Coordinates of C-alpha atoms in Angstrom, one line a residue:
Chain A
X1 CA -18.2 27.8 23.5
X2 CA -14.8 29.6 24.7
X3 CA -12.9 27.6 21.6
X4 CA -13.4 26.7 18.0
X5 CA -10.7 23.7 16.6
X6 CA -11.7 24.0 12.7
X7 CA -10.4 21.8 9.9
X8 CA -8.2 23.5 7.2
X9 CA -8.6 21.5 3.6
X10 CA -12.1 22.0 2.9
X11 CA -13.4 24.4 5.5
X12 CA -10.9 27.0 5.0
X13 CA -9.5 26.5 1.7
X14 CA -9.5 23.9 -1.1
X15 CA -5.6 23.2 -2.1
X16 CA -4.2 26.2 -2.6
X17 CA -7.6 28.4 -2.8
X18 CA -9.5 30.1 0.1
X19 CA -13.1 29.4 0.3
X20 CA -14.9 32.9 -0.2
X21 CA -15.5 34.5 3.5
X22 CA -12.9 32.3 5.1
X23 CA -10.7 35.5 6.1
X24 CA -14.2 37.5 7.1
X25 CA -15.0 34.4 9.5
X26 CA -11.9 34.3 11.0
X27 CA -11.7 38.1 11.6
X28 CA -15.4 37.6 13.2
X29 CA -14.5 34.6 15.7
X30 CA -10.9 37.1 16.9
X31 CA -13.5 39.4 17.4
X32 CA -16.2 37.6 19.1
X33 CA -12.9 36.6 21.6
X34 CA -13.0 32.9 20.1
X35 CA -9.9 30.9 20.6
X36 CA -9.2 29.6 17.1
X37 CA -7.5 26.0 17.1
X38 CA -6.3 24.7 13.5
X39 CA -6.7 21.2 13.4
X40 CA -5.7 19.7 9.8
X41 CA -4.6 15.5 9.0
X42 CA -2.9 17.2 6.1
X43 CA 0.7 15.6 7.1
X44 CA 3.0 17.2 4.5
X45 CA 3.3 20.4 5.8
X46 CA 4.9 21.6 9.6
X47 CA 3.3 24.2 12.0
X48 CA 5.7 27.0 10.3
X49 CA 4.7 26.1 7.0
X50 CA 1.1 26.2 8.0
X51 CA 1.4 29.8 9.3
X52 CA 3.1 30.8 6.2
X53 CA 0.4 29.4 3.8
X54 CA -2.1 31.2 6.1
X55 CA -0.3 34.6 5.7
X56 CA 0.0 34.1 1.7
X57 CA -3.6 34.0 2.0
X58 CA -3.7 37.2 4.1
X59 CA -4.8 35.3 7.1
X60 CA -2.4 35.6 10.7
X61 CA -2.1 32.6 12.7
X62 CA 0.5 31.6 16.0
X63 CA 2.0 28.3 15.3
X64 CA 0.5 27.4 18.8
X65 CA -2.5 27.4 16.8
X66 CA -1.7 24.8 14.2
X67 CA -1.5 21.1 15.1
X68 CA -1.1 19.2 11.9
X69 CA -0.7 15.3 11.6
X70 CA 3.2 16.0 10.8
X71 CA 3.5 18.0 14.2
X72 CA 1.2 15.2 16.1
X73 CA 3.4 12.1 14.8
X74 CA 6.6 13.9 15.8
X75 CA 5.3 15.4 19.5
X76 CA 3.7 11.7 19.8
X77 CA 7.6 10.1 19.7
X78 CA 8.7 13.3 21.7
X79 CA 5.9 11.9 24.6
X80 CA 7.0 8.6 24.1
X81 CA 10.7 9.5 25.3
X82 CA 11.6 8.2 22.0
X83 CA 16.0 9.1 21.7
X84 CA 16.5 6.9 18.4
X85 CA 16.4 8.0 14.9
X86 CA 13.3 8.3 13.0
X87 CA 12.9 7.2 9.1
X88 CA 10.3 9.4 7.9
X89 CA 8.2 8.3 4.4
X90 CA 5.8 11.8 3.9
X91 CA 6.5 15.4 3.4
X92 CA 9.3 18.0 4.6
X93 CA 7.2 18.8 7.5
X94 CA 7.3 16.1 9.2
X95 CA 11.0 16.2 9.1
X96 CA 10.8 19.7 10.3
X97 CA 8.6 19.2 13.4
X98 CA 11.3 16.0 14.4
X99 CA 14.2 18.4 14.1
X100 CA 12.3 21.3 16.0
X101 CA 11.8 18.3 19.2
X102 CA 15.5 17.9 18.3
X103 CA 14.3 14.3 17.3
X104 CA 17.2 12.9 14.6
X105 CA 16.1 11.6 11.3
X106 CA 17.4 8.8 9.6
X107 CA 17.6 9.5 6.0
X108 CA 17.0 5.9 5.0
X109 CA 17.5 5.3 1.4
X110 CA 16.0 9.2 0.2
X111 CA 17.0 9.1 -2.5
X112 CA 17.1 5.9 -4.3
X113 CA 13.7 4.6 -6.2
X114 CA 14.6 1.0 -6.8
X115 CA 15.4 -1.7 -4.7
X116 CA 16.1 -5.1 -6.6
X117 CA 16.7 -8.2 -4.8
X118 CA 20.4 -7.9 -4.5
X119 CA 19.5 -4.2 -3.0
X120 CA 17.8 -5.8 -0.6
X121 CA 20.0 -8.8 0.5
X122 CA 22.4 -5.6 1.3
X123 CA 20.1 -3.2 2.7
X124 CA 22.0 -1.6 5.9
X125 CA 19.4 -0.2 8.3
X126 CA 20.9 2.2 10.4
X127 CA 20.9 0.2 14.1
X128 CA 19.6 3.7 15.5
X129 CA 16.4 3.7 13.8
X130 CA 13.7 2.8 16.1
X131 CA 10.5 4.7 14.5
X132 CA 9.6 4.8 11.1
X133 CA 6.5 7.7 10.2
X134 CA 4.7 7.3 7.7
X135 CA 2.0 9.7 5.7
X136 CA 1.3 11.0 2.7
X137 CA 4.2 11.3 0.4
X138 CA 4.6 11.8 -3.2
X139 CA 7.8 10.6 -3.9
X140 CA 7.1 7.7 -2.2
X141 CA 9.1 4.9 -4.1
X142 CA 9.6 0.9 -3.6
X143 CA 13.1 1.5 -1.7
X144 CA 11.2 3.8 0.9
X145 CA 8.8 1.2 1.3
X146 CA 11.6 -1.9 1.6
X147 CA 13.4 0.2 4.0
X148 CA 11.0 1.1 6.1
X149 CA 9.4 -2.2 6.1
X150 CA 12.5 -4.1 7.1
X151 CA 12.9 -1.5 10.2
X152 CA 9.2 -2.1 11.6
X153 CA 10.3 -6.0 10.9
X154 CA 13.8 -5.2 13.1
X155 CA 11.4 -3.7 15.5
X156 CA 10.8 0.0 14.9
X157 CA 7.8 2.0 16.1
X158 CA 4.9 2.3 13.5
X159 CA 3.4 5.4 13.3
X160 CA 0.7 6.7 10.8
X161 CA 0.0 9.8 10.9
X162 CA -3.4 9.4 9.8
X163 CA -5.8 7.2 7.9
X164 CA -6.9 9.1 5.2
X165 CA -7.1 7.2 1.6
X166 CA -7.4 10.1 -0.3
X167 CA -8.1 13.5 -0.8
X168 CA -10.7 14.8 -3.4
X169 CA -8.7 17.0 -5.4
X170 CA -9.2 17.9 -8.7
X171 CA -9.8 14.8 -11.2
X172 CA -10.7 12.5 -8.3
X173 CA -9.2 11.0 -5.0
X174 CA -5.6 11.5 -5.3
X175 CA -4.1 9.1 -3.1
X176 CA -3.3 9.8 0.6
X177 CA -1.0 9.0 3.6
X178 CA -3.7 5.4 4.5
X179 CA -2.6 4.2 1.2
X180 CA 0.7 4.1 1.8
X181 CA 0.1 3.2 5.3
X182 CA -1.7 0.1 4.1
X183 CA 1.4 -0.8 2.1
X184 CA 3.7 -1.0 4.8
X185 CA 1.4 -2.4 6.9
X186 CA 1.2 -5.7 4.5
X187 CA 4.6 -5.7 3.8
X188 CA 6.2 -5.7 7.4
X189 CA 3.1 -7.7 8.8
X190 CA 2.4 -5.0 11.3
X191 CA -0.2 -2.5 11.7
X192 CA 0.6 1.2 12.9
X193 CA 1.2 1.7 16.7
X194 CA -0.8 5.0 16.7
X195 CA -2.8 7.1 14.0
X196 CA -1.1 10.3 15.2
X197 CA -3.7 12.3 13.4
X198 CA -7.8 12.9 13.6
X199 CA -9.9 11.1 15.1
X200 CA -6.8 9.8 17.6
X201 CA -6.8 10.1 21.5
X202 CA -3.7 11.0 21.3
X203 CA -4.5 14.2 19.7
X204 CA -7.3 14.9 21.9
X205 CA -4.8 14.3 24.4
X206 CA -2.1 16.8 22.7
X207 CA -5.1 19.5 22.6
X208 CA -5.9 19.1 26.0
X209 CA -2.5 19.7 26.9
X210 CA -2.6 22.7 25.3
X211 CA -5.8 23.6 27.7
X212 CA -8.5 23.1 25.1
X213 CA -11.5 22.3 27.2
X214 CA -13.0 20.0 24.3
X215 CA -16.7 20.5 26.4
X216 CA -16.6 24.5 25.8
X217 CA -15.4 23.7 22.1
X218 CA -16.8 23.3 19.3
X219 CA -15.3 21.5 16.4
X220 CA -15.9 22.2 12.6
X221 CA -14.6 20.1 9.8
X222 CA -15.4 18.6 6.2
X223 CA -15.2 14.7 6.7
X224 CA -17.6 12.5 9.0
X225 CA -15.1 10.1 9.4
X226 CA -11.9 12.1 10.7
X227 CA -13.0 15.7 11.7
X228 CA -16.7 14.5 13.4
X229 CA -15.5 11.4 14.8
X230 CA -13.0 13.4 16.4
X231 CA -15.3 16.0 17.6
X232 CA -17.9 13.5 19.5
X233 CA -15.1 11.0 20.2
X234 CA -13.9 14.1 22.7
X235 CA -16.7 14.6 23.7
X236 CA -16.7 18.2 22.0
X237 CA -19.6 20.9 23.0
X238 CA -20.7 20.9 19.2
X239 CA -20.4 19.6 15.8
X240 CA -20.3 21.2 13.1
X241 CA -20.0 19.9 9.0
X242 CA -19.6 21.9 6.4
X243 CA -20.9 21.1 3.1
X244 CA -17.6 23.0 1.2
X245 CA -15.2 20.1 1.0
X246 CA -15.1 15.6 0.9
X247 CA -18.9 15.2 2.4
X248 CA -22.1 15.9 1.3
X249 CA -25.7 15.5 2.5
X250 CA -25.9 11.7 0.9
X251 CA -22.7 10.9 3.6
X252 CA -24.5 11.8 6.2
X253 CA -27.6 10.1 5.2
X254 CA -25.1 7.3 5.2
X255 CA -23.4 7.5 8.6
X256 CA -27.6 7.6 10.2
X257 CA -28.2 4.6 8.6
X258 CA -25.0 2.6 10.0
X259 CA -24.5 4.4 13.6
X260 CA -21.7 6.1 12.2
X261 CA -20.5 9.5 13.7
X262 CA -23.4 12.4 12.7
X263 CA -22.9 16.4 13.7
X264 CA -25.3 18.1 15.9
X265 CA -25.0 21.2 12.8
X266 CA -24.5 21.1 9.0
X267 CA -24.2 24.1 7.3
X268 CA -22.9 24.8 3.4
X269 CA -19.5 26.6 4.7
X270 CA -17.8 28.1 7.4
X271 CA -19.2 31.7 6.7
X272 CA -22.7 30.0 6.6
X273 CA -22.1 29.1 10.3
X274 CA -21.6 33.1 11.1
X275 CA -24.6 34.0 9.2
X276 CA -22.1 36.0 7.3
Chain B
X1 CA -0.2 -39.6 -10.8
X2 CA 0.4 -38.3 -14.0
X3 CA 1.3 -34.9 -13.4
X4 CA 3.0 -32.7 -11.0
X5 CA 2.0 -29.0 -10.5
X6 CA 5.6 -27.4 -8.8
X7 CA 6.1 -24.1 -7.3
X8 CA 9.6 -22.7 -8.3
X9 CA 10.7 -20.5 -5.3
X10 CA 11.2 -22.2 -1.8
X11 CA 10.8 -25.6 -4.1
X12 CA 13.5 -25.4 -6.4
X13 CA 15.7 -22.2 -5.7
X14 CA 16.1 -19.6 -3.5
X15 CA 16.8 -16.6 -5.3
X16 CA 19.2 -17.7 -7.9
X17 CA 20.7 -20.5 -6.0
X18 CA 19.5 -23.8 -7.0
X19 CA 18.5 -26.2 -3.9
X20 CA 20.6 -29.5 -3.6
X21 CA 19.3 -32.3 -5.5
X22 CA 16.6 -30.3 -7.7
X23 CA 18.5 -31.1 -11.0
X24 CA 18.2 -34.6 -10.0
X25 CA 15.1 -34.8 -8.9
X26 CA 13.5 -33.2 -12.6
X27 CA 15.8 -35.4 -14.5
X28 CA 13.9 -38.4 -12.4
X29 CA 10.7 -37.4 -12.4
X30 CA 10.7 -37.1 -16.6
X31 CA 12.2 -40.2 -16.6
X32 CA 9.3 -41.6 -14.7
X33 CA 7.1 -39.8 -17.4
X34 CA 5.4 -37.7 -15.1
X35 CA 4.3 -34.0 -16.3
X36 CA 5.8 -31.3 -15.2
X37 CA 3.9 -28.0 -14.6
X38 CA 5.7 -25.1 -12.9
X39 CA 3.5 -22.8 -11.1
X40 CA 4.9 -19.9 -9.7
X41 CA 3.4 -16.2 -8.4
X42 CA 6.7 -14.4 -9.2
X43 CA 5.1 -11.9 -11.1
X44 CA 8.3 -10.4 -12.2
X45 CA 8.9 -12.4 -14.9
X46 CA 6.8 -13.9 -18.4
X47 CA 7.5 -17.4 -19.2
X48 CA 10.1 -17.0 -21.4
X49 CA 12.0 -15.6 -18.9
X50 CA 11.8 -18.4 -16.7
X51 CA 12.6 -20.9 -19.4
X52 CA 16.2 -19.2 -19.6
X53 CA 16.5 -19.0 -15.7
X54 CA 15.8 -22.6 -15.8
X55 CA 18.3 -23.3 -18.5
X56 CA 21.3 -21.0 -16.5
X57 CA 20.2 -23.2 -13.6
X58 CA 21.1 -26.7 -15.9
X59 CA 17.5 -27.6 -15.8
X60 CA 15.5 -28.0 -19.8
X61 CA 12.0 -26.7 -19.6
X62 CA 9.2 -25.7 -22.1
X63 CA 7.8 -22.5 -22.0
X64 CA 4.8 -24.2 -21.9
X65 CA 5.2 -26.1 -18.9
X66 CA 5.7 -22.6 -17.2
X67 CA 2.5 -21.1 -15.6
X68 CA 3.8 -17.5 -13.9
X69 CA 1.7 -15.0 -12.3
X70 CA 2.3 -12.2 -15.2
X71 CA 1.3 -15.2 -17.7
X72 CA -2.0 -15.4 -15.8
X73 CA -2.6 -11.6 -15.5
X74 CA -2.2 -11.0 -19.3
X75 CA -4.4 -14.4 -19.7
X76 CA -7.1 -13.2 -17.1
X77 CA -7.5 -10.2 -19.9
X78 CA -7.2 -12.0 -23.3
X79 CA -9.7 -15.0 -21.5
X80 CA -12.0 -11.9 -20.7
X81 CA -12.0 -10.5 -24.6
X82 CA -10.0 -7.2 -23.4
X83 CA -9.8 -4.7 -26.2
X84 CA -7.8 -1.9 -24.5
X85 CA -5.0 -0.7 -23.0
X86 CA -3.7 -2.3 -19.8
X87 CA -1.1 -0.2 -17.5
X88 CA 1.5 -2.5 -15.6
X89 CA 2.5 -2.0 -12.3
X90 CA 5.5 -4.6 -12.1
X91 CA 8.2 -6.7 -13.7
X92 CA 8.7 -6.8 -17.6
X93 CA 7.7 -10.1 -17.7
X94 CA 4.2 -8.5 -17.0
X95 CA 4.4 -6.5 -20.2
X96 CA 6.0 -9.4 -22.6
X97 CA 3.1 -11.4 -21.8
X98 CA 0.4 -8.6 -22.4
X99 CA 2.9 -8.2 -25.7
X100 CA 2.9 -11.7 -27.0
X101 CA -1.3 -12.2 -26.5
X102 CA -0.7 -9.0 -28.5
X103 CA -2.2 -7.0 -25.9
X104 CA -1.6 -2.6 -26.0
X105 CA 0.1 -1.8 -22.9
X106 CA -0.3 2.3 -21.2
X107 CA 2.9 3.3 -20.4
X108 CA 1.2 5.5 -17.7
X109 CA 3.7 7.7 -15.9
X110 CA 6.9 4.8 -16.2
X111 CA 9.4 7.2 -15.7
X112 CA 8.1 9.9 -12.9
X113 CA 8.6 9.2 -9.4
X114 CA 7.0 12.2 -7.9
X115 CA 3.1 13.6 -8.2
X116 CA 3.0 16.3 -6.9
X117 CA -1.0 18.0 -6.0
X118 CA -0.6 20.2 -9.7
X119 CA 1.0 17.1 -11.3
X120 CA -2.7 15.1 -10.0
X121 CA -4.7 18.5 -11.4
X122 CA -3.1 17.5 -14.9
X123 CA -3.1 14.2 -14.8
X124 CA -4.0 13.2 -17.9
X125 CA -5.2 9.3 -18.4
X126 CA -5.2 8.0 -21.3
X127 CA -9.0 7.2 -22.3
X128 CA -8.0 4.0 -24.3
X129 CA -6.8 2.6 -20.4
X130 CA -9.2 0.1 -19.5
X131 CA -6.7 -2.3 -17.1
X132 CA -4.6 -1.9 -14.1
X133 CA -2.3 -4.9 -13.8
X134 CA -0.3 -4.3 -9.9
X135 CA 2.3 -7.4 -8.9
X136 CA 5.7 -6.5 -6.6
X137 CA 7.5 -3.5 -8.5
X138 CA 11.0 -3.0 -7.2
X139 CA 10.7 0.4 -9.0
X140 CA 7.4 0.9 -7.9
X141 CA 6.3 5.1 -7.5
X142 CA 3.9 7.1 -5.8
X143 CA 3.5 8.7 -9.6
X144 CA 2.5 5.1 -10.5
X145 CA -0.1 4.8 -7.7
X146 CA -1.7 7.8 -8.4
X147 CA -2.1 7.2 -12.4
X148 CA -3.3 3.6 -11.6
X149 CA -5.6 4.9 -8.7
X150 CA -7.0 7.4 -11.2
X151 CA -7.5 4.9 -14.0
X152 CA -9.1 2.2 -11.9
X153 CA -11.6 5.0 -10.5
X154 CA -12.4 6.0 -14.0
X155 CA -13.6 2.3 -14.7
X156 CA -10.2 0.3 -15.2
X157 CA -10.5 -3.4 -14.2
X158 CA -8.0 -4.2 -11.4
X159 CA -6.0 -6.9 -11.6
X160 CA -3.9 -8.2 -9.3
X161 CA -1.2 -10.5 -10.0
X162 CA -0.8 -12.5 -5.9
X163 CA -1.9 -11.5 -2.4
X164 CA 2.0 -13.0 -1.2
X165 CA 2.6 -10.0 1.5
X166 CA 6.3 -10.6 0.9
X167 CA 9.4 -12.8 0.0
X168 CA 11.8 -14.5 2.7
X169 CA 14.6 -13.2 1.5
X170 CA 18.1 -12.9 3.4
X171 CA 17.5 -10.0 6.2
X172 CA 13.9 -10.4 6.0
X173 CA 10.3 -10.4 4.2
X174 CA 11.3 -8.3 1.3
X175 CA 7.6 -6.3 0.3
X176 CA 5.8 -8.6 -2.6
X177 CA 2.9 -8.0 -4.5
X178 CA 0.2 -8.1 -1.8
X179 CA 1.7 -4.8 -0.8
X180 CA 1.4 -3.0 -3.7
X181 CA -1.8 -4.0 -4.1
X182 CA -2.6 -2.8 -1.0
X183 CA -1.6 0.3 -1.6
X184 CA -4.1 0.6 -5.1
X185 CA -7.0 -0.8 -3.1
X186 CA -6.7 2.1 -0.5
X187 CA -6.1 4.2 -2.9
X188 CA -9.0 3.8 -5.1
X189 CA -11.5 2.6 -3.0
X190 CA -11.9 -0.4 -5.1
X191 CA -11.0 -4.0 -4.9
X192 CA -9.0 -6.4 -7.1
X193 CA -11.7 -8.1 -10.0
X194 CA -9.1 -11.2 -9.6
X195 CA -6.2 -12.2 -8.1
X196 CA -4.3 -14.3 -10.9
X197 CA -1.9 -16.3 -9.5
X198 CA -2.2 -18.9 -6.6
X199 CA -4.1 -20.0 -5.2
X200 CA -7.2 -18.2 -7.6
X201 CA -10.0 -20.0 -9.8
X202 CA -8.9 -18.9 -12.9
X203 CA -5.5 -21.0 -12.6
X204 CA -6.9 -23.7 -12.1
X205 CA -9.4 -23.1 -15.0
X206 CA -6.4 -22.1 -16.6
X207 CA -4.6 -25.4 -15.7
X208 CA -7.9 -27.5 -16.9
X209 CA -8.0 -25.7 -20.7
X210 CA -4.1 -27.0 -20.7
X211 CA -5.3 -30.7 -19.7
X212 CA -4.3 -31.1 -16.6
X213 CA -6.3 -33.2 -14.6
X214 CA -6.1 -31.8 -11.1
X215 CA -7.9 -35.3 -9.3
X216 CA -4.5 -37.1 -11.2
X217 CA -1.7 -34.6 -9.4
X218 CA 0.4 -33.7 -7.2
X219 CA 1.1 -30.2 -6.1
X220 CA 4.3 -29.2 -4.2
X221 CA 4.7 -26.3 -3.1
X222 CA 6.2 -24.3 0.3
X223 CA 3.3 -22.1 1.3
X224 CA 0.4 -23.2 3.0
X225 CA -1.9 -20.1 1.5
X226 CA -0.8 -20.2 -1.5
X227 CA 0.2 -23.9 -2.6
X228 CA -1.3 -26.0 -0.8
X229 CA -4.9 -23.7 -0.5
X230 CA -4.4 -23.8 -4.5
X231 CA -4.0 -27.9 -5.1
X232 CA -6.6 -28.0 -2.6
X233 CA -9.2 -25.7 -3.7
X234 CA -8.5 -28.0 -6.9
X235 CA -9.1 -31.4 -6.1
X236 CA -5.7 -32.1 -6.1
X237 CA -4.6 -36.2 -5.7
X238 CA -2.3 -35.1 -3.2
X239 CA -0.6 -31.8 -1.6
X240 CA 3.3 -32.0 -0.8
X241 CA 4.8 -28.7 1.4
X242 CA 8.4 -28.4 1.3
X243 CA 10.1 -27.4 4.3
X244 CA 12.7 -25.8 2.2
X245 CA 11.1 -22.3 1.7
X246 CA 8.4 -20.0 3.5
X247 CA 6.7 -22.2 6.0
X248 CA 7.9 -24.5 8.6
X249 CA 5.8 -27.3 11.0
X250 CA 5.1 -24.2 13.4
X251 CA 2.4 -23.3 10.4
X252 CA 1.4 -26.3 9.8
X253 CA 0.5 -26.6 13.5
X254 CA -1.3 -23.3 13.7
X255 CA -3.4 -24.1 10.5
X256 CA -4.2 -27.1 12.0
X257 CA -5.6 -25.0 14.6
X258 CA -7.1 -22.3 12.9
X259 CA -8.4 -24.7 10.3
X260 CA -6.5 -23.5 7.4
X261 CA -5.1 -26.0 4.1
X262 CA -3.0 -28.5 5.3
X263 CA -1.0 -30.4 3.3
X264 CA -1.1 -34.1 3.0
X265 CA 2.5 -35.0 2.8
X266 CA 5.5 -32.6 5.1
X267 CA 8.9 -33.7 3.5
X268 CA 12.5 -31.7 3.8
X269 CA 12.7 -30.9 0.1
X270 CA 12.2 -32.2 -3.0
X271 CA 14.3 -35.0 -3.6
X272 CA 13.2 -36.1 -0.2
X273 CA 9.7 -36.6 -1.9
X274 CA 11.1 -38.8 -4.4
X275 CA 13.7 -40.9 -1.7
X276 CA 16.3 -39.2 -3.2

């Protein structure tokens, strides 16, 4: 294994906390010569803000490490030879990765929350919108959604940057960029040309561009359904789950049980892996 | 027949334009004694509203002729014995309904629009929350989605006004209820208990405890899966579609094919039905 491509929420940290030994692990893999891949369907944040949350918690990454779902959506439109503007309902890092491609972004309606009937009957979509991205976003409002929706029915590209309904945080699953995927989906009629994000092909596609030989790899992650599926679904040297973030042993009893994605390893956290 | 079940939009307005020949058409059917029951899964509004709309419109109706969406919702709970607190995703009407069966409603999070990942940490339900009521919200937030996402995971019954994906409205389908509830469903991993408006069981149950006698009418309506699937699913004497709203012959055919509801009479409008 010349390569590790590890999950971030959940094997490395849990919101804003790092999972004790994360920063020992890491420093062991540099050492051992690993080539460290960051792999996360986290869609709010942009490669630079990635690199800056890992150097708050005194960990140094290259952005050419990172490929979030933010920075897959946008270099997915980049591929695509897309020269429209994109709407964009999720976080700031999404916009950022679309202006780093020098990709323009159509504001849409930012900044309004309601959309009445009568807003509606004189909603003005900007004729150079041709994609709208959607993920997670917490100030998502009705007027995003009507905007958005009306652009996908004018004939703009729909693309999701991943599937996730939720992540566990806290008091339960606080809800994530599939449920407001879902809602546009019903609303315009039309389902998402590409999940940008884990377990896509496209990504595989993106890391193989990047000369990640996914056979010599080995991919570690917290959810069977995203970070596993992605592993086997490229056909990745190894799996491995850890037990630290969204799955647990019952999952995976599960996933046997229905001929759903399994790793070849399970260990309790990243550190575990390491024997550290 | 004695009695004719009506849908409101598509039937006898669009928006708040009445169609040609509506007034007319009322003012003949009471004179031919008939019943009126207006059936309608708008869920922004509680009867009472709808009783002035009709008047502004020139047309007299009892509020008790009116059968909304958020009428059926708040009756759904009160039919059920519901002792708590419902939180309303959607119109007023929603809320004056739950208020006149002298139902508590949870204010929830009415006026935020974002939730941020510490806003979630904190989010503090209120324990006496044991309902979820989602319809089309025009103000509708991703601070609401997460309160009503956490509620329903806690135990809340979900209850969802309509499926209707959306509303043909000037440039487009404008995102209805079905969306929002889309959104909730991903969100919390749990499904709607009921759907309350057309074309569900407890209307028509609803319909029967007010005496009407499904085998003896007529429903008209301009929506295959909602109207005509309702009278239908009921035993209706006879099924009317409108060609004045949603669907036109082309969905007739493709039901046809696909074995959906068809209707057993096609006419232009309503006043066509009656030869006026």
């Amino acid at each position: 294994v010349d390569c590790i491509v590890m999950d971030c929420d959940g094997v490395l940290w849990q919101g804003d906390t790092l999972l004790p030994g994360v920063r020992e692990s890491i420093q062991l893999l540099r050492e051992m010569g690993k080539r460290l891949v960051f792999v996360t369907n986290n869609s709010n944040k942009s490669r630079r803000q990635y690199v800056h949350k890992f150097e708050k918690l005194g960990i140094f990454v290259e952005k050419e490490e990172v490929f979030s779902a933010a920075f897959a959506a946008a270099a997915y439109l980049k591929t695509q030879k897309f020269a429209k503007k994109a709407m964009v309902i999720g976080g700031q890092g999404i916009v950022d990765e679309l202006n780093e491609m020098y990709l323009e972004v159509d504001p849409g309606v930012f900044n309004a929350v309601q959309c009445t009937e009568m807003d509606w009957e004189e909603l003005d979509i900007d004729p150079d919108c041709g994609a709208v991205i959607v993920g997670q976003d917490t100030s998502f409002t009705y007027a995003k959604l009507a905007y958005a929706s009306l652009a996908i029915q004018r004939g703009a590209v729909f693309v999701a940057t991943n599937p996730d309904a939720g992540d566990a945080i806290g008091p339960g699953l606080m809800p994530g960029a599939g449920a407001i995927v879902a809602a546009v989906e019903k609303a315009s009629g039309v389902s998402p040309e590409i999940y940008a994000g884990k377990p896509s092909a496209f990504l595989l596609e993106l890391l193989k561009g990047n000369r990640v030989d996914m056979a010599r790899t080995l991919v570690v992650g917290d959810r069977l359904d995203t970070d596993i599926a992605f592993g086997r679904a490229g056909g990745a040297g190894a799996t491995v789950l850890t037990l630290s973030g969204v799955c647990g042993l019952e999952d995976v009893d599960a996933a046997m049980e229905e001929g759903g994605d399994i790793p070849n390893h399970i260990v309790q956290s990243l550190p575990h892996m390491l024997g550290l």
